[in-house]
Amino acid sequence: MESAGYKKLKVALCVPTITSDTSKNLEALERQVIESSKNGVDLVVFAETVITGLANNDDPEHDIEFVQEIPGEYTNKLGMLAKRFGIHIAFGMLEDDNGKFYDSAVLLKPDGKIGLKYRRVSPHWHTRNADPNIYCEGDSFPKLETPFGSFGFLICGDMFDDKILKESKESNPDWLLYLVAISFPDDIKQTIKQEWESIESFEYMKQIKKSNTPTLMVNYLAHQNLPDDDSYGGAFVFTKNGDLAKSFPLQTDGILYAELTQTNDMQIKIL
């Protein structure tokens, strides 16, 4: 039985393989949106910086290649897909706002327009040496009301800052879209699955429990030609208690589908 005021939500958490060619990456996103639409989803979710990868190196002359305005080329192209299929699309990108760079996330509405923009609050998407006048962070936790409940964002390291988690929790979204670009150090690349299952996953569960919000988490899969990026993919649905309800394998290109509703105590029910 659905909770009063909320419709059943069918989501596609998409894990494309991201290369150094942004045009090919956009084509990969389009293919997964089209495939997802054929499965009748309401919401498509992609990872942090999914169009370029987390490609910045703190040199503005280098990084200007990877940032785009919001609205701009990327939001327009994906907005046309959202409108074409009448769905919500969430994705992360590096944003340029008059020469200030942000690690941002956007939720597009079924009319193709931007419904929600979030800027990562934690600073660790760049190094301490980055120019603070150029490499910037957000300071707010907006949310978007939809027929499926309200959505908010967190990006990667935001989840592991308890002050940020507290402020996000106070905004009280019904669903948390958690976009990441995560990898492991070189010495454990050969045991990624074991590392995730035995150690890392429990750290994420602990933090998501603190957020007290059902969470949809997605990571992109980095192609071997993407410089200095070993993001290993994976997609996950967590309950507000931090329990893992459904997942998609690491190191695999593809889509995790889940039909969700919220019970009266705001827990996720997988249908």
Tab-separated table of C-alpha atoms in Angstrom:
chain	number	residue	atom	x	y	z
A	1	MET	CA	0.000	0.000	0.000
A	2	GLU	CA	1.385	3.407	-0.923
A	3	SER	CA	1.862	6.107	1.674
A	4	ALA	CA	-0.676	8.900	1.627
A	5	GLY	CA	0.492	11.739	-0.590
A	6	TYR	CA	3.205	9.745	-2.373
A	7	LYS	CA	3.165	7.810	-5.600
A	8	LYS	CA	5.182	4.717	-6.309
A	9	LEU	CA	8.572	5.768	-7.702
A	10	LYS	CA	10.440	3.783	-10.342
A	11	VAL	CA	14.085	4.768	-10.570
A	12	ALA	CA	17.008	3.969	-12.842
A	13	LEU	CA	20.430	4.432	-11.263
A	14	CYS	CA	22.708	4.593	-14.299
A	15	VAL	CA	26.385	3.608	-14.400
A	16	PRO	CA	27.907	4.582	-17.760
A	17	THR	CA	31.551	4.098	-18.672
A	18	ILE	CA	33.113	7.567	-18.757
A	19	THR	CA	36.011	8.336	-21.111
A	20	SER	CA	38.118	11.391	-21.892
A	21	ASP	CA	35.728	12.228	-24.769
A	22	THR	CA	32.802	14.254	-23.409
A	23	SER	CA	30.785	13.908	-26.613
A	24	LYS	CA	30.942	10.116	-26.326
A	25	ASN	CA	30.037	10.399	-22.654
A	26	LEU	CA	26.927	12.401	-23.507
A	27	GLU	CA	26.006	9.742	-26.056
A	28	ALA	CA	26.409	7.068	-23.365
A	29	LEU	CA	24.125	9.012	-21.027
A	30	GLU	CA	21.558	9.415	-23.795
A	31	ARG	CA	21.570	5.668	-24.490
A	32	GLN	CA	20.960	4.890	-20.839
A	33	VAL	CA	18.181	7.471	-20.568
A	34	ILE	CA	16.476	5.966	-23.634
A	35	GLU	CA	16.842	2.450	-22.244
A	36	SER	CA	15.527	3.572	-18.864
A	37	SER	CA	12.528	5.287	-20.450
A	38	LYS	CA	11.584	2.020	-22.167
A	39	ASN	CA	11.335	0.505	-18.697
A	40	GLY	CA	8.863	3.154	-17.554
A	41	VAL	CA	10.988	4.956	-14.989
A	42	ASP	CA	10.067	8.230	-13.314
A	43	LEU	CA	13.602	9.237	-12.362
A	44	VAL	CA	17.040	8.637	-13.907
A	45	VAL	CA	20.066	9.289	-11.686
A	46	PHE	CA	23.680	9.660	-12.821
A	47	ALA	CA	26.817	10.203	-10.733
A	48	GLU	CA	28.926	13.201	-9.735
A	49	THR	CA	30.770	14.908	-12.658
A	50	VAL	CA	29.421	12.173	-14.914
A	51	ILE	CA	29.937	13.961	-18.231
A	52	THR	CA	33.656	14.717	-17.801
A	53	GLY	CA	34.753	12.670	-14.849
A	54	LEU	CA	36.355	14.420	-11.893
A	55	ALA	CA	38.981	15.782	-14.270
A	56	ASN	CA	40.008	19.045	-12.590
A	57	ASN	CA	43.613	19.536	-11.439
A	58	ASP	CA	43.324	22.973	-9.776
A	59	ASP	CA	44.784	24.787	-12.815
A	60	PRO	CA	42.023	27.054	-14.167
A	61	GLU	CA	43.559	27.084	-17.662
A	62	HIS	CA	43.286	23.286	-17.707
A	63	ASP	CA	39.970	22.990	-15.897
A	64	ILE	CA	38.088	25.528	-18.014
A	65	GLU	CA	37.724	22.715	-20.575
A	66	PHE	CA	35.569	20.701	-18.169
A	67	VAL	CA	33.231	23.304	-16.657
A	68	GLN	CA	29.929	24.482	-18.087
A	69	GLU	CA	27.369	27.069	-17.090
A	70	ILE	CA	24.029	26.089	-15.535
A	71	PRO	CA	21.849	26.382	-17.552
A	72	GLY	CA	24.086	25.571	-20.474
A	73	GLU	CA	25.004	22.916	-23.008
A	74	TYR	CA	24.777	19.927	-20.690
A	75	THR	CA	21.542	20.885	-18.972
A	76	ASN	CA	19.991	21.773	-22.342
A	77	LYS	CA	20.891	18.434	-23.938
A	78	LEU	CA	19.726	16.346	-20.993
A	79	GLY	CA	16.740	18.641	-20.525
A	80	MET	CA	15.559	17.762	-24.026
A	81	LEU	CA	15.689	14.082	-23.065
A	82	ALA	CA	13.781	14.727	-19.842
A	83	LYS	CA	11.070	16.523	-21.822
A	84	ARG	CA	11.047	13.940	-24.615
A	85	PHE	CA	10.353	11.098	-22.185
A	86	GLY	CA	8.517	13.040	-19.466
A	87	ILE	CA	10.898	12.018	-16.687
A	88	HIS	CA	13.152	13.522	-14.033
A	89	ILE	CA	16.925	13.317	-14.678
A	90	ALA	CA	19.570	13.944	-12.002
A	91	PHE	CA	23.281	14.281	-12.745
A	92	GLY	CA	26.470	15.903	-11.519
A	93	MET	CA	28.750	18.289	-13.422
A	94	LEU	CA	31.516	20.828	-12.948
A	95	GLU	CA	29.897	24.265	-13.052
A	96	ASP	CA	31.288	27.611	-14.190
A	97	ASP	CA	29.512	30.621	-12.712
A	98	ASN	CA	31.268	33.759	-13.977
A	99	GLY	CA	34.720	32.295	-13.442
A	100	LYS	CA	33.913	30.520	-10.189
A	101	PHE	CA	33.987	26.726	-10.383
A	102	TYR	CA	31.712	24.395	-8.427
A	103	ASP	CA	31.113	20.654	-8.120
A	104	SER	CA	27.371	20.746	-8.751
A	105	ALA	CA	24.307	18.572	-9.231
A	106	VAL	CA	21.130	19.252	-11.199
A	107	LEU	CA	17.662	17.698	-11.119
A	108	LEU	CA	15.740	18.260	-14.339
A	109	LYS	CA	11.941	18.147	-14.373
A	110	PRO	CA	9.767	16.317	-16.920
A	111	ASP	CA	9.281	19.604	-18.778
A	112	GLY	CA	13.045	19.733	-19.340
A	113	LYS	CA	13.600	22.675	-17.017
A	114	ILE	CA	15.952	22.804	-14.047
A	115	GLY	CA	14.022	22.013	-10.887
A	116	LEU	CA	16.929	21.878	-8.462
A	117	LYS	CA	20.600	22.870	-8.427
A	118	TYR	CA	22.951	21.937	-5.615
A	119	ARG	CA	26.579	22.884	-5.088
A	120	ARG	CA	28.820	20.534	-3.119
A	121	VAL	CA	29.513	21.956	0.328
A	122	SER	CA	32.573	19.882	1.262
A	123	PRO	CA	35.789	21.203	-0.327
A	124	HIS	CA	37.664	17.999	-1.080
A	125	TRP	CA	36.882	17.873	-4.791
A	126	HIS	CA	39.982	20.046	-5.130
A	127	THR	CA	43.199	20.339	-3.125
A	128	ARG	CA	44.023	22.922	-0.468
A	129	ASN	CA	46.284	24.628	-2.998
A	130	ALA	CA	43.382	25.524	-5.299
A	131	ASP	CA	42.606	29.241	-5.619
A	132	PRO	CA	39.630	29.850	-3.273
A	133	ASN	CA	38.492	32.704	-5.487
A	134	ILE	CA	37.932	30.209	-8.310
A	135	TYR	CA	37.311	26.815	-6.680
A	136	CYS	CA	34.231	27.309	-4.557
A	137	GLU	CA	31.590	25.489	-2.520
A	138	GLY	CA	27.898	25.845	-1.897
A	139	ASP	CA	26.326	26.656	1.448
A	140	SER	CA	22.680	25.609	1.194
A	141	PHE	CA	20.525	22.491	0.935
A	142	PRO	CA	17.615	23.185	-1.410
A	143	LYS	CA	15.051	20.533	-2.248
A	144	LEU	CA	12.483	19.952	-4.967
A	145	GLU	CA	8.895	18.942	-4.241
A	146	THR	CA	7.497	16.358	-6.680
A	147	PRO	CA	4.521	13.972	-6.768
A	148	PHE	CA	6.940	11.336	-5.422
A	149	GLY	CA	8.005	13.405	-2.430
A	150	SER	CA	10.815	15.919	-2.061
A	151	PHE	CA	14.361	15.389	-3.329
A	152	GLY	CA	17.622	16.781	-2.032
A	153	PHE	CA	21.255	16.223	-3.030
A	154	LEU	CA	24.544	15.413	-1.396
A	155	ILE	CA	27.790	14.968	-3.331
A	156	CYS	CA	30.565	12.557	-2.357
A	157	GLY	CA	32.494	13.921	0.668
A	158	ASP	CA	29.423	15.805	1.929
A	159	MET	CA	28.228	12.512	3.416
A	160	PHE	CA	31.265	12.243	5.679
A	161	ASP	CA	31.040	15.692	7.244
A	162	ASP	CA	28.666	15.466	10.207
A	163	LYS	CA	27.979	19.212	10.195
A	164	ILE	CA	26.914	19.033	6.544
A	165	LEU	CA	24.817	15.948	7.269
A	166	LYS	CA	23.061	17.733	10.114
A	167	GLU	CA	22.239	20.748	7.940
A	168	SER	CA	21.057	18.507	5.108
A	169	LYS	CA	18.858	16.568	7.510
A	170	GLU	CA	17.282	19.815	8.724
A	171	SER	CA	16.078	20.531	5.175
A	172	ASN	CA	14.087	17.287	5.549
A	173	PRO	CA	13.951	15.827	2.030
A	174	ASP	CA	11.971	12.627	1.549
A	175	TRP	CA	14.640	11.226	-0.782
A	176	LEU	CA	18.378	11.899	-0.893
A	177	LEU	CA	20.165	11.737	-4.244
A	178	TYR	CA	23.772	10.941	-3.399
A	179	LEU	CA	26.149	11.392	-6.341
A	180	VAL	CA	29.744	10.213	-6.013
A	181	ALA	CA	32.995	9.739	-7.933
A	182	ILE	CA	34.890	7.277	-5.758
A	183	SER	CA	37.851	4.970	-6.243
A	184	PHE	CA	40.348	3.048	-4.132
A	185	PRO	CA	44.116	3.561	-3.753
A	186	ASP	CA	46.384	1.681	-6.160
A	187	ASP	CA	47.362	-0.969	-3.617
A	188	ILE	CA	43.835	-2.363	-3.333
A	189	LYS	CA	42.567	-1.998	-6.911
A	190	GLN	CA	42.718	-5.751	-7.373
A	191	THR	CA	40.396	-6.367	-4.443
A	192	ILE	CA	37.802	-3.635	-4.947
A	193	LYS	CA	34.773	-5.869	-4.473
A	194	GLN	CA	36.112	-7.388	-1.268
A	195	GLU	CA	37.152	-3.980	0.074
A	196	TRP	CA	33.693	-2.545	-0.588
A	197	GLU	CA	31.793	-5.462	0.887
A	198	SER	CA	33.983	-5.943	3.962
A	199	ILE	CA	34.808	-2.357	4.943
A	200	GLU	CA	33.696	0.569	2.791
A	201	SER	CA	29.994	-0.247	2.477
A	202	PHE	CA	29.571	-0.207	6.259
A	203	GLU	CA	31.065	3.286	6.463
A	204	TYR	CA	28.493	4.546	3.971
A	205	MET	CA	25.683	2.731	5.786
A	206	LYS	CA	26.702	4.406	9.050
A	207	GLN	CA	26.650	7.889	7.545
A	208	ILE	CA	23.384	7.342	5.660
A	209	LYS	CA	21.789	6.220	8.917
A	210	LYS	CA	22.828	9.586	10.389
A	211	SER	CA	21.102	11.353	7.517
A	212	ASN	CA	17.894	9.462	8.381
A	213	THR	CA	16.835	9.708	4.736
A	214	PRO	CA	16.259	7.024	2.089
A	215	THR	CA	19.225	7.393	-0.246
A	216	LEU	CA	19.887	6.646	-3.913
A	217	MET	CA	23.656	6.477	-4.470
A	218	VAL	CA	25.421	6.172	-7.825
A	219	ASN	CA	29.061	6.167	-8.964
A	220	TYR	CA	30.300	6.251	-12.581
A	221	LEU	CA	32.715	3.738	-14.112
A	222	ALA	CA	35.955	5.283	-15.359
A	223	HIS	CA	37.393	4.011	-18.637
A	224	GLN	CA	41.089	3.137	-18.571
A	225	ASN	CA	41.846	6.156	-20.790
A	226	LEU	CA	40.437	8.632	-18.248
A	227	PRO	CA	43.525	10.269	-16.719
A	228	ASP	CA	44.089	9.669	-13.005
A	229	ASP	CA	40.559	8.405	-12.471
A	230	ASP	CA	39.699	4.910	-11.270
A	231	SER	CA	36.078	5.411	-10.227
A	232	TYR	CA	34.731	1.889	-9.972
A	233	GLY	CA	31.011	2.261	-10.569
A	234	GLY	CA	28.218	0.767	-8.505
A	235	ALA	CA	24.701	1.895	-7.620
A	236	PHE	CA	22.843	1.439	-4.343
A	237	VAL	CA	19.463	1.967	-2.707
A	238	PHE	CA	19.614	2.503	1.068
A	239	THR	CA	16.806	2.776	3.613
A	240	LYS	CA	16.799	5.681	6.056
A	241	ASN	CA	18.327	3.296	8.617
A	242	GLY	CA	21.330	2.779	6.359
A	243	ASP	CA	20.348	-0.728	5.325
A	244	LEU	CA	21.308	-1.704	1.781
A	245	ALA	CA	18.053	-2.547	-0.002
A	246	LYS	CA	19.318	-3.118	-3.549
A	247	SER	CA	22.612	-2.763	-5.419
A	248	PHE	CA	24.308	-2.952	-8.820
A	249	PRO	CA	27.720	-4.665	-9.176
A	250	LEU	CA	30.934	-2.669	-9.028
A	251	GLN	CA	33.113	-2.382	-12.149
A	252	THR	CA	30.082	-2.957	-14.393
A	253	ASP	CA	28.453	-0.672	-16.946
A	254	GLY	CA	24.657	-0.750	-16.749
A	255	ILE	CA	21.499	0.275	-14.921
A	256	LEU	CA	19.993	-0.576	-11.540
A	257	TYR	CA	16.190	-0.467	-11.580
A	258	ALA	CA	14.104	-0.244	-8.437
A	259	GLU	CA	10.433	0.394	-7.737
A	260	LEU	CA	10.114	2.230	-4.456
A	261	THR	CA	7.482	3.590	-2.166
A	262	GLN	CA	7.601	4.975	1.346
A	263	THR	CA	5.768	3.312	4.203
A	264	ASN	CA	4.027	5.397	6.816
A	265	ASP	CA	7.193	5.583	8.928
A	266	MET	CA	9.111	6.801	5.850
A	267	GLN	CA	11.041	3.595	5.311
A	268	ILE	CA	11.747	2.420	1.762
A	269	LYS	CA	9.798	-0.545	0.523
A	270	ILE	CA	11.232	-2.315	-2.516
A	271	LEU	CA	8.469	-3.477	-4.818
